[in-house]
PDB file of C-alpha atoms in Angstrom:
ATOM      1  CA  MET A 136       6.318 -38.509 -65.922  1.00 40.00           C
ATOM      2  CA  LYS A 137       5.164 -40.603 -62.966  1.00 42.00           C
ATOM      3  CA  ARG A 138       8.423 -42.539 -63.290  1.00 46.00           C
ATOM      4  CA  SER A 139      10.437 -39.275 -63.198  1.00 44.00           C
ATOM      5  CA  LEU A 140       8.550 -38.118 -60.128  1.00 44.00           C
ATOM      6  CA  LEU A 141       9.201 -41.466 -58.424  1.00 48.00           C
ATOM      7  CA  ARG A 142      12.933 -41.145 -59.149  1.00 48.00           C
ATOM      8  CA  LEU A 143      12.942 -37.680 -57.567  1.00 47.00           C
ATOM      9  CA  VAL A 144      11.185 -38.975 -54.454  1.00 49.00           C
ATOM     10  CA  LEU A 145      13.607 -41.912 -54.124  1.00 50.00           C
ATOM     11  CA  PHE A 146      16.599 -39.601 -54.609  1.00 49.00           C
ATOM     12  CA  THR A 147      15.331 -37.278 -51.859  1.00 48.00           C
ATOM     13  CA  LEU A 148      14.802 -40.187 -49.477  1.00 49.00           C
ATOM     14  CA  LEU A 149      18.323 -41.465 -50.225  1.00 51.00           C
ATOM     15  CA  VAL A 150      19.910 -38.067 -49.565  1.00 46.00           C
ATOM     16  CA  THR A 151      17.841 -37.698 -46.394  1.00 46.00           C
ATOM     17  CA  TYR A 152      19.055 -41.083 -45.155  1.00 48.00           C
ATOM     18  CA  ALA A 153      22.668 -40.161 -45.895  1.00 46.00           C
ATOM     19  CA  GLY A 154      22.256 -36.869 -44.052  1.00 45.00           C
ATOM     20  CA  SER A 155      20.698 -38.718 -41.152  1.00 45.00           C
ATOM     21  CA  VAL A 156      23.762 -40.936 -40.870  1.00 44.00           C
ATOM     22  CA  PHE A 157      26.044 -37.885 -40.707  1.00 43.00           C
ATOM     23  CA  ALA A 158      23.751 -36.309 -38.132  1.00 42.00           C
ATOM     24  CA  GLN A 159      23.813 -39.241 -35.678  1.00 43.00           C
ATOM     25  CA  GLY A 160      24.521 -38.036 -32.176  1.00 43.00           C
ATOM     26  CA  TYR A 161      23.470 -34.449 -32.828  1.00 42.00           C
ATOM     27  CA  TYR A 162      20.674 -34.610 -30.289  1.00 43.00           C
ATOM     28  CA  THR A 163      21.071 -35.754 -26.705  1.00 43.00           C
ATOM     29  CA  ASN A 164      18.423 -36.195 -24.062  1.00 44.00           C
ATOM     30  CA  GLN A 165      19.213 -32.742 -22.714  1.00 49.00           C
ATOM     31  CA  LYS A 166      16.628 -30.109 -23.526  1.00 55.00           C
ATOM     32  CA  LYS A 167      19.257 -27.581 -24.623  1.00 58.00           C
ATOM     33  CA  ASP A 168      19.897 -29.636 -27.749  1.00 62.00           C
ATOM     34  CA  LYS A 169      16.239 -29.586 -28.813  1.00 81.00           C
ATOM     35  CA  LYS A 170      15.303 -26.727 -31.115  1.00 89.00           C
ATOM     36  CA  TYR A 171      11.734 -25.804 -32.082  1.00 94.00           C
ATOM     37  CA  TYR A 172      12.020 -23.322 -34.922  1.00 96.00           C
ATOM     38  CA  VAL A 173       9.602 -20.802 -36.356  1.00 97.00           C
ATOM     39  CA  SER A 174      11.003 -19.362 -39.593  1.00 98.00           C
ATOM     40  CA  LEU A 175      10.288 -16.523 -41.993  1.00 98.00           C
ATOM     41  CA  SER A 176      12.139 -15.984 -45.250  1.00 98.00           C
ATOM     42  CA  TYR A 177      12.175 -14.143 -48.562  1.00 98.00           C
ATOM     43  CA  GLY A 178      13.401 -15.843 -51.714  1.00 97.00           C
ATOM     44  CA  VAL A 179      14.573 -14.804 -55.177  1.00 98.00           C
ATOM     45  CA  GLY A 180      15.322 -17.081 -58.074  1.00 97.00           C
ATOM     46  CA  SER A 181      14.508 -18.229 -61.582  1.00 97.00           C
ATOM     47  CA  ALA A 182      12.509 -21.040 -63.163  1.00 97.00           C
ATOM     48  CA  ARG A 183      12.572 -23.057 -66.381  1.00 97.00           C
ATOM     49  CA  TRP A 184       9.396 -24.521 -67.884  1.00 96.00           C
ATOM     50  CA  PHE A 185       9.164 -27.626 -70.057  1.00 95.00           C
ATOM     51  CA  SER A 186       5.551 -28.068 -71.090  1.00 95.00           C
ATOM     52  CA  HIS A 187       3.403 -29.766 -73.664  1.00 92.00           C
ATOM     53  CA  PHE A 188      -0.163 -29.256 -74.859  1.00 92.00           C
ATOM     54  CA  ASN A 189      -1.866 -32.144 -76.673  1.00 91.00           C
ATOM     55  CA  ASP A 190      -5.259 -31.473 -78.288  1.00 88.00           C
ATOM     56  CA  ALA A 191      -5.349 -28.241 -76.297  1.00 87.00           C
ATOM     57  CA  ALA A 192      -5.216 -24.666 -77.518  1.00 86.00           C
ATOM     58  CA  LEU A 193      -3.042 -21.915 -76.099  1.00 88.00           C
ATOM     59  CA  TYR A 194      -5.198 -18.815 -75.670  1.00 89.00           C
ATOM     60  CA  ASN A 195      -4.531 -15.098 -75.448  1.00 87.00           C
ATOM     61  CA  ILE A 196      -5.964 -12.877 -72.710  1.00 87.00           C
ATOM     62  CA  ASP A 197      -8.866 -11.846 -74.966  1.00 85.00           C
ATOM     63  CA  GLY A 198      -9.776 -15.481 -75.687  1.00 84.00           C
ATOM     64  CA  SER A 199      -8.259 -15.652 -79.177  1.00 88.00           C
ATOM     65  CA  VAL A 200      -6.178 -18.726 -80.050  1.00 88.00           C
ATOM     66  CA  LEU A 201      -2.410 -18.181 -80.075  1.00 86.00           C
ATOM     67  CA  ARG A 202      -1.485 -21.753 -81.039  1.00 84.00           C
ATOM     68  CA  SER A 203      -3.383 -25.014 -81.253  1.00 81.00           C
ATOM     69  CA  GLY A 204      -2.687 -28.707 -81.768  1.00 78.00           C
ATOM     70  CA  ASP A 205       0.178 -30.605 -80.155  1.00 85.00           C
ATOM     71  CA  LEU A 206       2.646 -28.086 -78.749  1.00 89.00           C
ATOM     72  CA  LYS A 207       5.989 -28.352 -76.987  1.00 91.00           C
ATOM     73  CA  ILE A 208       6.741 -25.222 -75.004  1.00 93.00           C
ATOM     74  CA  GLN A 209       9.689 -23.857 -73.053  1.00 93.00           C
ATOM     75  CA  ALA A 210       9.967 -20.699 -70.992  1.00 94.00           C
ATOM     76  CA  SER A 211      12.075 -19.081 -68.304  1.00 94.00           C
ATOM     77  CA  ASN A 212      11.140 -16.455 -65.763  1.00 95.00           C
ATOM     78  CA  PRO A 213      12.252 -14.766 -62.539  1.00 96.00           C
ATOM     79  CA  LEU A 214      10.393 -15.445 -59.316  1.00 96.00           C
ATOM     80  CA  PHE A 215      10.244 -14.305 -55.717  1.00 96.00           C
ATOM     81  CA  SER A 216       8.645 -15.890 -52.685  1.00 97.00           C
ATOM     82  CA  TYR A 217       7.533 -15.454 -49.083  1.00 98.00           C
ATOM     83  CA  ASN A 218       7.871 -18.473 -46.826  1.00 98.00           C
ATOM     84  CA  PHE A 219       6.686 -19.388 -43.309  1.00 97.00           C
ATOM     85  CA  SER A 220       7.445 -22.693 -41.561  1.00 97.00           C
ATOM     86  CA  VAL A 221       7.539 -24.431 -38.187  1.00 97.00           C
ATOM     87  CA  CYS A 222       9.425 -27.556 -37.120  1.00 96.00           C
ATOM     88  CA  ALA A 223      10.104 -29.646 -34.020  1.00 95.00           C
ATOM     89  CA  PRO A 224      12.687 -32.328 -33.129  1.00 95.00           C
ATOM     90  CA  VAL A 225      11.729 -35.959 -33.700  1.00 94.00           C
ATOM     91  CA  GLY A 226      14.616 -38.305 -32.952  1.00 89.00           C
ATOM     92  CA  ASN A 227      17.720 -37.190 -34.816  1.00 89.00           C
ATOM     93  CA  VAL A 228      15.870 -34.895 -37.229  1.00 94.00           C
ATOM     94  CA  ARG A 229      13.299 -32.122 -37.215  1.00 96.00           C
ATOM     95  CA  LEU A 230       9.928 -32.493 -38.857  1.00 97.00           C
ATOM     96  CA  GLY A 231       7.587 -29.669 -39.715  1.00 96.00           C
ATOM     97  CA  MET A 232       5.428 -27.992 -42.297  1.00 97.00           C
ATOM     98  CA  GLY A 233       5.191 -24.668 -44.048  1.00 97.00           C
ATOM     99  CA  ILE A 234       3.436 -22.456 -46.539  1.00 97.00           C
ATOM    100  CA  CYS A 235       4.970 -20.461 -49.372  1.00 97.00           C
ATOM    101  CA  PHE A 236       3.596 -17.759 -51.661  1.00 97.00           C
ATOM    102  CA  GLU A 237       5.599 -17.624 -54.869  1.00 97.00           C
ATOM    103  CA  LYS A 238       5.155 -15.045 -57.632  1.00 96.00           C
ATOM    104  CA  PHE A 239       6.050 -15.836 -61.242  1.00 93.00           C
ATOM    105  CA  SER A 240       6.470 -13.243 -64.013  1.00 92.00           C
ATOM    106  CA  MET A 241       6.535 -14.381 -67.665  1.00 92.00           C
ATOM    107  CA  ASP A 242       6.915 -12.429 -70.901  1.00 91.00           C
ATOM    108  CA  LYS A 243       7.170 -15.001 -73.712  1.00 90.00           C
ATOM    109  CA  LEU A 244       7.005 -18.695 -74.591  1.00 92.00           C
ATOM    110  CA  SER A 245       9.218 -20.657 -76.978  1.00 91.00           C
ATOM    111  CA  ILE A 246       7.305 -23.025 -79.252  1.00 88.00           C
ATOM    112  CA  LEU A 247       9.480 -26.004 -80.226  1.00 84.00           C
ATOM    113  CA  SER A 248       9.452 -28.138 -83.331  1.00 64.00           C
ATOM    114  CA  VAL A 249      11.392 -31.270 -84.302  1.00 49.00           C
ATOM    115  CA  ASP A 250      14.148 -30.903 -86.908  1.00 44.00           C
ATOM    116  CA  SER A 251      15.312 -33.506 -89.450  1.00 38.00           C
ATOM    117  CA  VAL A 252      17.532 -35.305 -86.921  1.00 41.00           C
ATOM    118  CA  GLY A 253      14.875 -35.407 -84.241  1.00 42.00           C
ATOM    119  CA  SER A 254      16.139 -32.577 -82.020  1.00 45.00           C
ATOM    120  CA  ASN A 255      13.873 -29.987 -80.467  1.00 48.00           C
ATOM    121  CA  ILE A 256      14.654 -26.501 -81.748  1.00 51.00           C
ATOM    122  CA  PRO A 257      12.985 -23.120 -81.150  1.00 55.00           C
ATOM    123  CA  ASN A 258      10.529 -22.586 -83.956  1.00 68.00           C
ATOM    124  CA  SER A 259       8.763 -19.412 -82.875  1.00 80.00           C
ATOM    125  CA  TYR A 260       8.104 -17.190 -79.899  1.00 85.00           C
ATOM    126  CA  VAL A 261       4.782 -16.112 -78.475  1.00 87.00           C
ATOM    127  CA  LEU A 262       4.328 -12.992 -76.394  1.00 89.00           C
ATOM    128  CA  PHE A 263       2.853 -14.242 -73.154  1.00 90.00           C
ATOM    129  CA  THR A 264       2.787 -11.664 -70.365  1.00 91.00           C
ATOM    130  CA  GLU A 265       1.710 -13.246 -67.086  1.00 92.00           C
ATOM    131  CA  ASN A 266       2.018 -12.497 -63.382  1.00 93.00           C
ATOM    132  CA  PHE A 267       0.540 -15.121 -61.095  1.00 93.00           C
ATOM    133  CA  TRP A 268       1.055 -16.781 -57.724  1.00 95.00           C
ATOM    134  CA  PHE A 269       1.738 -20.342 -56.664  1.00 95.00           C
ATOM    135  CA  ASN A 270       0.436 -21.032 -53.147  1.00 96.00           C
ATOM    136  CA  GLU A 271       2.313 -23.976 -51.647  1.00 97.00           C
ATOM    137  CA  ILE A 272       1.803 -26.168 -48.601  1.00 97.00           C
ATOM    138  CA  TYR A 273       4.458 -28.743 -47.754  1.00 97.00           C
ATOM    139  CA  GLY A 274       5.868 -31.156 -45.217  1.00 97.00           C
ATOM    140  CA  MET A 275       9.481 -30.641 -44.213  1.00 97.00           C
ATOM    141  CA  ILE A 276      12.436 -32.587 -42.837  1.00 97.00           C
ATOM    142  CA  GLN A 277      15.614 -30.978 -41.490  1.00 96.00           C
ATOM    143  CA  VAL A 278      18.730 -33.043 -40.785  1.00 96.00           C
ATOM    144  CA  PRO A 279      21.341 -31.143 -38.701  1.00 94.00           C
ATOM    145  CA  PHE A 280      25.002 -32.097 -39.011  1.00 93.00           C
ATOM    146  CA  ASN A 281      26.859 -33.261 -35.928  1.00 88.00           C
ATOM    147  CA  PHE A 282      29.964 -31.086 -36.369  1.00 89.00           C
ATOM    148  CA  CYS A 283      27.847 -27.960 -35.700  1.00 86.00           C
ATOM    149  CA  LYS A 284      26.755 -29.095 -32.231  1.00 85.00           C
ATOM    150  CA  GLY A 285      27.384 -26.386 -29.633  1.00 83.00           C
ATOM    151  CA  LYS A 286      28.490 -23.854 -32.281  1.00 89.00           C
ATOM    152  CA  PRO A 287      26.833 -20.469 -32.998  1.00 92.00           C
ATOM    153  CA  TYR A 288      26.238 -21.708 -36.538  1.00 93.00           C
ATOM    154  CA  GLU A 289      24.431 -24.721 -37.954  1.00 95.00           C
ATOM    155  CA  LEU A 290      24.271 -26.574 -41.256  1.00 96.00           C
ATOM    156  CA  ASP A 291      21.142 -28.588 -42.074  1.00 96.00           C
ATOM    157  CA  PHE A 292      20.063 -30.675 -45.006  1.00 97.00           C
ATOM    158  CA  MET A 293      16.448 -29.741 -45.739  1.00 97.00           C
ATOM    159  CA  GLY A 294      13.877 -31.381 -47.986  1.00 97.00           C
ATOM    160  CA  ASN A 295      10.236 -30.511 -48.675  1.00 97.00           C
ATOM    161  CA  MET A 296       7.370 -32.287 -50.420  1.00 97.00           C
ATOM    162  CA  GLY A 297       3.869 -30.958 -50.944  1.00 97.00           C
ATOM    163  CA  PHE A 298       1.186 -29.523 -53.170  1.00 95.00           C
ATOM    164  CA  TYR A 299       0.360 -26.143 -54.644  1.00 95.00           C
ATOM    165  CA  GLY A 300      -2.475 -24.091 -56.034  1.00 93.00           C
ATOM    166  CA  TYR A 301      -2.370 -21.031 -58.268  1.00 91.00           C
ATOM    167  CA  ASP A 302      -4.241 -17.808 -58.816  1.00 90.00           C
ATOM    168  CA  GLY A 303      -4.042 -14.660 -60.903  1.00 90.00           C
ATOM    169  CA  VAL A 304      -3.586 -16.429 -64.264  1.00 90.00           C
ATOM    170  CA  LYS A 305      -5.050 -14.258 -67.031  1.00 89.00           C
ATOM    171  CA  HIS A 306      -4.541 -16.503 -70.071  1.00 88.00           C
ATOM    172  CA  LEU A 307      -7.324 -19.006 -70.579  1.00 84.00           C
ATOM    173  CA  ASN A 308      -6.465 -22.699 -70.427  1.00 87.00           C
ATOM    174  CA  PHE A 309      -2.799 -22.307 -69.438  1.00 91.00           C
ATOM    175  CA  PHE A 310      -3.538 -24.583 -66.482  1.00 91.00           C
ATOM    176  CA  GLY A 311      -6.583 -26.239 -68.008  1.00 86.00           C
ATOM    177  CA  ASP A 312     -10.117 -25.716 -66.766  1.00 79.00           C
ATOM    178  CA  ASP A 313     -10.955 -24.808 -63.176  1.00 67.00           C
ATOM    179  CA  GLN A 314     -10.993 -28.418 -62.028  1.00 70.00           C
ATOM    180  CA  VAL A 315      -8.785 -30.239 -59.564  1.00 80.00           C
ATOM    181  CA  ALA A 316      -5.455 -30.978 -61.257  1.00 89.00           C
ATOM    182  CA  LYS A 317      -2.378 -32.938 -60.204  1.00 92.00           C
ATOM    183  CA  THR A 318       0.044 -30.472 -58.612  1.00 95.00           C
ATOM    184  CA  TYR A 319       3.113 -31.792 -56.807  1.00 96.00           C
ATOM    185  CA  LEU A 320       6.324 -30.165 -55.636  1.00 97.00           C
ATOM    186  CA  ILE A 321       9.592 -31.391 -54.194  1.00 98.00           C
ATOM    187  CA  ASN A 322      12.707 -29.443 -53.246  1.00 97.00           C
ATOM    188  CA  ALA A 323      15.946 -29.855 -51.367  1.00 98.00           C
ATOM    189  CA  GLY A 324      18.993 -27.890 -50.305  1.00 98.00           C
ATOM    190  CA  PHE A 325      21.364 -27.041 -47.465  1.00 98.00           C
ATOM    191  CA  LEU A 326      20.489 -24.380 -44.889  1.00 97.00           C
ATOM    192  CA  PHE A 327      23.247 -22.457 -43.122  1.00 97.00           C
ATOM    193  CA  ASP A 328      22.392 -20.224 -40.156  1.00 97.00           C
ATOM    194  CA  TYR A 329      24.205 -18.066 -37.604  1.00 97.00           C
ATOM    195  CA  GLU A 330      22.999 -16.989 -34.174  1.00 96.00           C
ATOM    196  CA  VAL A 331      22.884 -13.175 -34.005  1.00 96.00           C
ATOM    197  CA  VAL A 332      21.119 -12.856 -30.632  1.00 94.00           C
ATOM    198  CA  ASP A 333      20.154 -15.476 -28.081  1.00 91.00           C
ATOM    199  CA  TYR A 334      17.973 -18.185 -29.686  1.00 91.00           C
ATOM    200  CA  THR A 335      17.505 -16.195 -32.902  1.00 96.00           C
ATOM    201  CA  ARG A 336      19.385 -16.972 -36.111  1.00 96.00           C
ATOM    202  CA  ILE A 337      19.634 -15.575 -39.594  1.00 98.00           C
ATOM    203  CA  PHE A 338      19.993 -18.076 -42.414  1.00 98.00           C
ATOM    204  CA  ILE A 339      20.593 -18.561 -46.104  1.00 98.00           C
ATOM    205  CA  TYR A 340      19.008 -21.465 -47.934  1.00 98.00           C
ATOM    206  CA  PRO A 341      19.789 -22.240 -51.589  1.00 97.00           C
ATOM    207  CA  GLU A 342      17.316 -24.792 -52.908  1.00 97.00           C
ATOM    208  CA  ILE A 343      16.474 -26.661 -56.095  1.00 98.00           C
ATOM    209  CA  GLU A 344      12.783 -27.286 -56.700  1.00 98.00           C
ATOM    210  CA  TYR A 345      10.674 -29.305 -59.110  1.00 98.00           C
ATOM    211  CA  LYS A 346       6.965 -28.731 -59.711  1.00 98.00           C
ATOM    212  CA  TYR A 347       4.705 -31.026 -61.703  1.00 97.00           C
ATOM    213  CA  PHE A 348       1.323 -30.107 -63.178  1.00 96.00           C
ATOM    214  CA  HIS A 349      -1.138 -32.298 -65.078  1.00 95.00           C
ATOM    215  CA  ASN A 350      -4.628 -31.118 -65.890  1.00 92.00           C
ATOM    216  CA  ASN A 351      -7.652 -33.076 -64.727  1.00 90.00           C
ATOM    217  CA  LEU A 352      -8.289 -36.319 -66.624  1.00 86.00           C
ATOM    218  CA  ASN A 353     -11.917 -35.256 -67.094  1.00 86.00           C
ATOM    219  CA  GLU A 354     -10.601 -32.824 -69.722  1.00 86.00           C
ATOM    220  CA  SER A 355      -9.391 -35.729 -71.898  1.00 85.00           C
ATOM    221  CA  PRO A 356      -8.353 -35.881 -74.707  1.00 88.00           C
ATOM    222  CA  ALA A 357      -6.908 -32.430 -73.941  1.00 89.00           C
ATOM    223  CA  THR A 358      -3.629 -32.854 -72.042  1.00 92.00           C
ATOM    224  CA  ILE A 359      -1.660 -30.038 -70.417  1.00 94.00           C
ATOM    225  CA  VAL A 360       1.569 -30.866 -68.581  1.00 96.00           C
ATOM    226  CA  HIS A 361       4.064 -28.459 -66.998  1.00 96.00           C
ATOM    227  CA  ASN A 362       7.471 -29.479 -65.623  1.00 98.00           C
ATOM    228  CA  ILE A 363       8.935 -26.539 -63.724  1.00 97.00           C
ATOM    229  CA  PHE A 364      12.498 -26.530 -62.410  1.00 98.00           C
ATOM    230  CA  ALA A 365      13.580 -23.649 -60.186  1.00 97.00           C
ATOM    231  CA  PHE A 366      16.613 -22.455 -58.267  1.00 97.00           C
ATOM    232  CA  VAL A 367      15.747 -20.221 -55.318  1.00 97.00           C
ATOM    233  CA  LEU A 368      17.949 -18.455 -52.791  1.00 98.00           C
ATOM    234  CA  GLN A 369      16.139 -17.766 -49.526  1.00 98.00           C
ATOM    235  CA  PHE A 370      17.211 -15.296 -46.854  1.00 98.00           C
ATOM    236  CA  GLY A 371      15.468 -15.520 -43.515  1.00 98.00           C
ATOM    237  CA  ILE A 372      15.321 -15.557 -39.757  1.00 98.00           C
ATOM    238  CA  ARG A 373      14.333 -18.361 -37.408  1.00 97.00           C
ATOM    239  CA  ALA A 374      13.777 -18.404 -33.673  1.00 96.00           C
ATOM    240  CA  ASP A 375      13.920 -21.279 -31.204  1.00 94.00           C
ATOM    241  CA  VAL A 376      10.549 -20.701 -29.531  1.00 92.00           C
ATOM    242  CA  SER A 377      11.175 -23.318 -26.846  1.00 86.00           C
ATOM    243  CA  LYS A 378      13.635 -20.943 -25.198  1.00 77.00           C
ATOM    244  CA  PHE A 379      11.216 -17.994 -24.843  1.00 71.00           C
TER     245      PHE A 379
END
């Protein structure tokens, strides 16, 4: 899993570098080309879970055991999010940070088994009603494209990396014990905006996100790993605060 995460990081850096090449010349030394954005957005999307429990039980809300042993689990669920971020120009790009509150709603889990040819197949389903929040904090890079310079619209490549916490989980042990776990996130996409009034723009931002969870090693030999892939479509507004 560490190798997969490293590949994702390297891929993001490669795409960022490519976007930076396309964006050369976007900024000049004139202040009018510098944009300091404060952004708010609302997102809707869906997520797919690929998880495994080794030597760890899957519990119900009342504490009874739903499944135990070595489990491979898949699930899908809708999500929505609230996002706030700030960024400032640094060279040919913008750097910033943000926070995001993301709500997940689940209704069932698919328990997988291995068939005679070694393929994972759905073996059974477990009712698993959950509504919880991921609370994210991330660093951000935005790479504007040169062909949008001086236009009322703008296209940016945007990438985020950070960490997340969670709260509101009702099922015991779904994220292990209440100890510090490994929680990483990375996402990327292309943001398109349009200026509706002076220095204020509405935007749409489709993004693909990956979250990784691994319970604390102090819980060994129990291992709980979640790989969460999500597609989110954000709608928002951002203002260039340097012009106010």
